[in-house]
mmCIF file of C-alpha atoms in Angstrom:
data_model
loop_
_atom_site.group_PDB
_atom_site.id
_atom_site.type_symbol
_atom_site.label_atom_id
_atom_site.label_comp_id
_atom_site.label_asym_id
_atom_site.label_seq_id
_atom_site.Cartn_x
_atom_site.Cartn_y
_atom_site.Cartn_z
ATOM 1 C CA UNK F 1 59.199 165.027 54.458
ATOM 2 C CA UNK F 2 62.505 164.687 52.580
ATOM 3 C CA UNK F 3 64.308 166.333 55.463
ATOM 4 C CA UNK F 4 62.804 163.803 57.844
ATOM 5 C CA UNK F 5 63.920 160.877 55.657
ATOM 6 C CA UNK F 6 67.353 162.398 55.361
ATOM 7 C CA UNK F 7 67.655 162.672 59.161
ATOM 8 C CA UNK F 8 66.531 159.098 59.551
ATOM 9 C CA UNK F 9 69.095 157.943 56.955
ATOM 10 C CA UNK F 10 71.828 159.903 58.648
ATOM 11 C CA UNK F 11 70.839 158.565 62.075
ATOM 12 C CA UNK F 12 70.855 155.056 60.647
ATOM 13 C CA UNK F 13 74.330 155.536 59.221
ATOM 14 C CA UNK F 14 75.610 156.790 62.600
ATOM 15 C CA UNK F 15 74.061 153.886 64.397
ATOM 16 C CA UNK F 16 75.511 151.459 61.826
ATOM 17 C CA UNK F 17 78.921 153.075 62.080
ATOM 18 C CA UNK F 18 78.835 152.989 65.854
ATOM 19 C CA UNK F 19 77.734 149.346 65.796
ATOM 20 C CA UNK F 20 80.601 148.438 63.468
ATOM 21 C CA UNK F 21 83.067 150.224 65.823
ATOM 22 C CA UNK F 22 81.660 148.289 68.763
ATOM 23 C CA UNK F 23 81.929 144.971 66.847
ATOM 24 C CA UNK F 24 85.529 145.759 65.786
ATOM 25 C CA UNK F 25 86.396 146.714 69.354
ATOM 26 C CA UNK F 26 84.935 143.542 70.720
ATOM 27 C CA UNK F 27 86.841 141.505 68.185
ATOM 28 C CA UNK F 28 90.127 143.273 69.086
ATOM 29 C CA UNK F 29 89.543 142.773 72.814
ATOM 30 C CA UNK F 30 88.723 139.090 72.242
ATOM 31 C CA UNK F 31 91.861 138.589 70.147
ATOM 32 C CA UNK F 32 94.014 140.388 72.783
ATOM 33 C CA UNK F 33 92.426 138.246 75.584
ATOM 34 C CA UNK F 34 93.130 135.073 73.648
ATOM 35 C CA UNK F 35 96.715 136.108 72.995
ATOM 36 C CA UNK F 36 97.337 136.935 76.634
ATOM 37 C CA UNK F 37 95.741 133.616 77.664
ATOM 38 C CA UNK F 38 98.042 131.617 75.341
ATOM 39 C CA UNK F 39 100.980 133.590 76.559
ATOM 40 C CA UNK F 40 100.144 132.816 80.125
ATOM 41 C CA UNK F 41 99.744 129.145 79.422
ATOM 42 C CA UNK F 42 103.129 129.036 77.655
ATOM 43 C CA UNK F 43 104.754 130.700 80.609
ATOM 44 C CA UNK F 44 103.150 128.218 82.986
ATOM 45 C CA UNK F 45 104.383 125.314 80.835
ATOM 46 C CA UNK F 46 107.884 126.747 81.299
ATOM 47 C CA UNK F 47 107.638 126.177 84.974
ATOM 48 C CA UNK F 48 107.962 122.891 86.765
ATOM 49 C CA UNK F 49 107.353 122.311 90.493
ATOM 50 C CA UNK F 50 109.672 119.991 92.360
ATOM 51 C CA UNK F 51 108.580 118.438 95.578
ATOM 52 C CA UNK F 52 111.558 118.544 97.959
ATOM 53 C CA UNK F 53 111.148 117.735 101.678
ATOM 54 C CA UNK F 54 107.411 118.257 101.376
ATOM 55 C CA UNK F 55 107.693 121.700 99.674
ATOM 56 C CA UNK F 56 106.864 122.631 96.209
ATOM 57 C CA UNK F 57 109.843 124.425 94.700
ATOM 58 C CA UNK F 58 109.483 126.389 91.386
ATOM 59 C CA UNK F 59 111.999 125.712 88.634
ATOM 60 C CA UNK F 60 112.099 126.605 84.939
ATOM 61 C CA UNK F 61 112.002 124.008 82.233
ATOM 62 C CA UNK F 62 114.382 124.229 79.348
ATOM 63 C CA UNK F 63 114.571 122.586 75.937
ATOM 64 C CA UNK F 64 115.330 118.830 76.220
ATOM 65 C CA UNK F 65 118.263 119.181 73.863
ATOM 66 C CA UNK F 66 119.911 121.590 76.382
ATOM 67 C CA UNK F 67 119.708 118.862 79.079
ATOM 68 C CA UNK F 68 120.440 115.702 77.065
ATOM 69 C CA UNK F 69 124.029 115.196 78.322
ATOM 70 C CA UNK F 70 123.065 115.770 81.989
ATOM 71 C CA UNK F 71 119.877 113.680 81.833
ATOM 72 C CA UNK F 72 121.587 110.942 79.891
ATOM 73 C CA UNK F 73 124.443 110.616 82.323
ATOM 74 C CA UNK F 74 122.090 110.572 85.362
ATOM 75 C CA UNK F 75 119.988 107.882 83.541
ATOM 76 C CA UNK F 76 122.976 105.671 83.010
ATOM 77 C CA UNK F 77 124.238 106.298 86.517
ATOM 78 C CA UNK F 78 120.837 105.449 88.061
ATOM 79 C CA UNK F 79 120.559 102.273 86.073
ATOM 80 C CA UNK F 80 123.999 101.011 87.179
ATOM 81 C CA UNK F 81 123.289 101.940 90.772
ATOM 82 C CA UNK F 82 120.162 99.878 90.821
ATOM 83 C CA UNK F 83 121.571 96.964 88.825
ATOM 84 C CA UNK F 84 124.792 96.604 90.719
ATOM 85 C CA UNK F 85 123.763 97.562 94.312
ATOM 86 C CA UNK F 86 123.030 94.263 95.963
ATOM 87 C CA UNK F 87 122.561 92.940 99.535
ATOM 88 C CA UNK F 88 121.920 89.384 100.814
ATOM 89 C CA UNK F 89 118.178 89.913 100.786
ATOM 90 C CA UNK F 90 115.936 88.598 98.048
ATOM 91 C CA UNK F 91 113.471 91.401 98.360
ATOM 92 C CA UNK F 92 116.196 94.102 98.078
ATOM 93 C CA UNK F 93 117.661 92.355 95.023
ATOM 94 C CA UNK F 94 114.252 92.110 93.328
ATOM 95 C CA UNK F 95 113.368 95.717 94.075
ATOM 96 C CA UNK F 96 116.614 97.133 92.751
ATOM 97 C CA UNK F 97 116.667 94.984 89.627
ATOM 98 C CA UNK F 98 112.990 95.820 88.848
ATOM 99 C CA UNK F 99 113.862 99.533 89.014
ATOM 100 C CA UNK F 100 116.881 98.995 86.826
ATOM 101 C CA UNK F 101 114.936 97.025 84.195
ATOM 102 C CA UNK F 102 112.523 99.917 83.744
ATOM 103 C CA UNK F 103 115.494 101.937 82.428
ATOM 104 C CA UNK F 104 116.832 99.447 79.855
ATOM 105 C CA UNK F 105 115.651 97.045 77.143
ATOM 106 C CA UNK F 106 115.833 93.240 76.974
ATOM 107 C CA UNK F 107 119.661 93.327 76.705
ATOM 108 C CA UNK F 108 119.774 94.081 80.435
ATOM 109 C CA UNK F 109 117.035 91.551 81.145
ATOM 110 C CA UNK F 110 119.020 88.856 79.382
ATOM 111 C CA UNK F 111 122.067 89.576 81.483
ATOM 112 C CA UNK F 112 119.919 89.407 84.669
ATOM 113 C CA UNK F 113 118.360 86.162 83.532
ATOM 114 C CA UNK F 114 121.820 84.632 82.865
ATOM 115 C CA UNK F 115 123.109 85.748 86.270
ATOM 116 C CA UNK F 116 120.049 84.322 87.969
ATOM 117 C CA UNK F 117 120.221 81.060 86.048
ATOM 118 C CA UNK F 118 123.917 80.664 87.001
ATOM 119 C CA UNK F 119 123.075 81.148 90.743
ATOM 120 C CA UNK F 120 124.709 84.496 91.129
ATOM 121 C CA UNK F 121 121.928 86.015 93.198
ATOM 122 C CA UNK F 122 121.286 82.977 95.316
ATOM 123 C CA UNK F 123 125.051 83.034 96.004
ATOM 124 C CA UNK F 124 124.782 86.669 97.164
ATOM 125 C CA UNK F 125 122.147 85.629 99.647
ATOM 126 C CA UNK F 126 123.661 82.369 100.890
ATOM 127 C CA UNK F 127 127.168 83.946 101.156
ATOM 128 C CA UNK F 128 125.923 87.071 102.894
ATOM 129 C CA UNK F 129 127.608 89.184 100.258
ATOM 130 C CA UNK F 130 126.975 92.891 99.619
ATOM 131 C CA UNK F 131 127.939 94.714 96.475
ATOM 132 C CA UNK F 132 128.267 98.480 95.903
ATOM 133 C CA UNK F 133 129.212 100.511 92.863
ATOM 134 C CA UNK F 134 130.968 103.880 92.487
ATOM 135 C CA UNK F 135 130.589 105.590 89.140
ATOM 136 C CA UNK F 136 133.873 107.187 88.020
ATOM 137 C CA UNK F 137 132.736 108.776 84.737
ATOM 138 C CA UNK F 138 130.161 108.403 81.997
ATOM 139 C CA UNK F 139 130.981 109.357 78.391
ATOM 140 C CA UNK F 140 128.033 110.310 76.176
ATOM 141 C CA UNK F 141 128.188 110.927 72.463
ATOM 142 C CA UNK F 142 125.218 113.093 71.487
ATOM 143 C CA UNK F 143 126.396 113.797 67.938
ATOM 144 C CA UNK F 144 124.538 110.802 66.628
ATOM 145 C CA UNK F 145 121.181 109.307 67.684
ATOM 146 C CA UNK F 146 120.722 106.845 69.394
ATOM 147 C CA UNK F 147 123.287 108.318 71.773
ATOM 148 C CA UNK F 148 126.228 106.009 72.504
ATOM 149 C CA UNK F 149 127.607 105.811 76.044
ATOM 150 C CA UNK F 150 130.428 104.233 77.994
ATOM 151 C CA UNK F 151 130.368 103.912 81.774
ATOM 152 C CA UNK F 152 133.435 103.603 83.953
ATOM 153 C CA UNK F 153 132.914 102.376 87.496
ATOM 154 C CA UNK F 154 134.405 100.617 90.490
ATOM 155 C CA UNK F 155 132.697 97.766 92.375
ATOM 156 C CA UNK F 156 133.188 96.764 96.026
ATOM 157 C CA UNK F 157 132.206 93.179 96.739
ATOM 158 C CA UNK F 158 132.039 92.698 100.503
ATOM 159 C CA UNK F 159 132.300 89.140 101.658
ATOM 160 C CA UNK F 160 132.545 87.713 105.151
ATOM 161 C CA UNK F 161 136.350 87.387 104.902
ATOM 162 C CA UNK F 162 137.375 89.861 102.248
ATOM 163 C CA UNK F 163 136.519 92.884 100.201
ATOM 164 C CA UNK F 164 137.136 92.691 96.455
ATOM 165 C CA UNK F 165 137.630 95.832 94.453
ATOM 166 C CA UNK F 166 136.704 95.393 90.824
ATOM 167 C CA UNK F 167 136.948 97.515 87.698
ATOM 168 C CA UNK F 168 133.762 97.722 85.543
ATOM 169 C CA UNK F 169 133.375 99.206 82.080
ATOM 170 C CA UNK F 170 130.070 98.882 80.190
ATOM 171 C CA UNK F 171 128.649 100.441 77.002
ATOM 172 C CA UNK F 172 125.315 100.823 75.228
ATOM 173 C CA UNK F 173 123.044 103.299 73.563
ATOM 174 C CA UNK F 174 120.149 105.506 74.630
ATOM 175 C CA UNK F 175 116.906 106.121 72.790
ATOM 176 C CA UNK F 176 114.097 108.503 73.756
ATOM 177 C CA UNK F 177 110.944 107.154 75.279
ATOM 178 C CA UNK F 178 108.079 108.741 77.237
ATOM 179 C CA UNK F 179 108.814 109.994 80.706
ATOM 180 C CA UNK F 180 107.131 108.211 83.564
ATOM 181 C CA UNK F 181 107.402 107.733 87.366
ATOM 182 C CA UNK F 182 109.559 104.701 86.712
ATOM 183 C CA UNK F 183 111.634 106.439 83.978
ATOM 184 C CA UNK F 184 111.772 110.178 84.814
ATOM 185 C CA UNK F 185 114.514 111.000 82.258
ATOM 186 C CA UNK F 186 112.672 109.417 79.298
ATOM 187 C CA UNK F 187 115.575 107.326 78.038
ATOM 188 C CA UNK F 188 115.895 103.588 77.407
ATOM 189 C CA UNK F 189 119.306 101.835 77.503
ATOM 190 C CA UNK F 190 119.794 99.505 74.550
ATOM 191 C CA UNK F 191 122.513 96.999 73.422
ATOM 192 C CA UNK F 192 123.954 97.084 76.915
ATOM 193 C CA UNK F 193 126.945 94.953 77.522
ATOM 194 C CA UNK F 194 130.053 94.724 79.782
ATOM 195 C CA UNK F 195 133.378 95.450 78.168
ATOM 196 C CA UNK F 196 135.601 94.879 81.246
ATOM 197 C CA UNK F 197 135.059 93.480 84.731
ATOM 198 C CA UNK F 198 138.227 92.465 86.441
ATOM 199 C CA UNK F 199 139.589 92.340 90.008
ATOM 200 C CA UNK F 200 141.845 95.218 90.999
ATOM 201 C CA UNK F 201 142.558 94.252 94.618
ATOM 202 C CA UNK F 202 141.529 91.872 97.380
ATOM 203 C CA UNK F 203 141.586 93.111 100.929
ATOM 204 C CA UNK F 204 141.261 90.664 103.882
ATOM 205 C CA UNK F 205 138.787 91.691 106.535
ATOM 206 C CA UNK F 206 139.945 91.609 110.076
#
């Protein structure tokens, strides 16, 4: 009788030990699976897909701080391209200005409103004037936030009888905002103002 009980007790211990091993094994497998899942998600987050010519191209994302100078310069360049590229077409002007104002605060909006009130844009249309801009350089100081910038550019103002080449220097600061379709770099230009905007040369058109 006692031998039977002893055998049952031994068998129970074996079963209990085996069950514990199975449970521990399941926990370890679950932990490993979770770890690999998080690792895979992290790796996927480090990849971005860029649509170019209808094809998805894979690229690798980097820390924002590594790209601040590059992204900041492109943000400033894009803003100035939209704000200062004008043609004698009200729709073109509104489209470009709208895109520009997504990238800057009310300091840019105030300048736009002043120009509009003074008849600058209506003069562009009535005079059949086109305006282009060429960015020479953009200086960004990322040592202190918000990041200060200075933009050096040249303008070409094409009139019916002449082409005016003009020097343009502006300054402002950049603060971080959420990225969006209208603001892909996630910066906002603040305290934007023009330091210099003077004629360099006037060329008569033939």
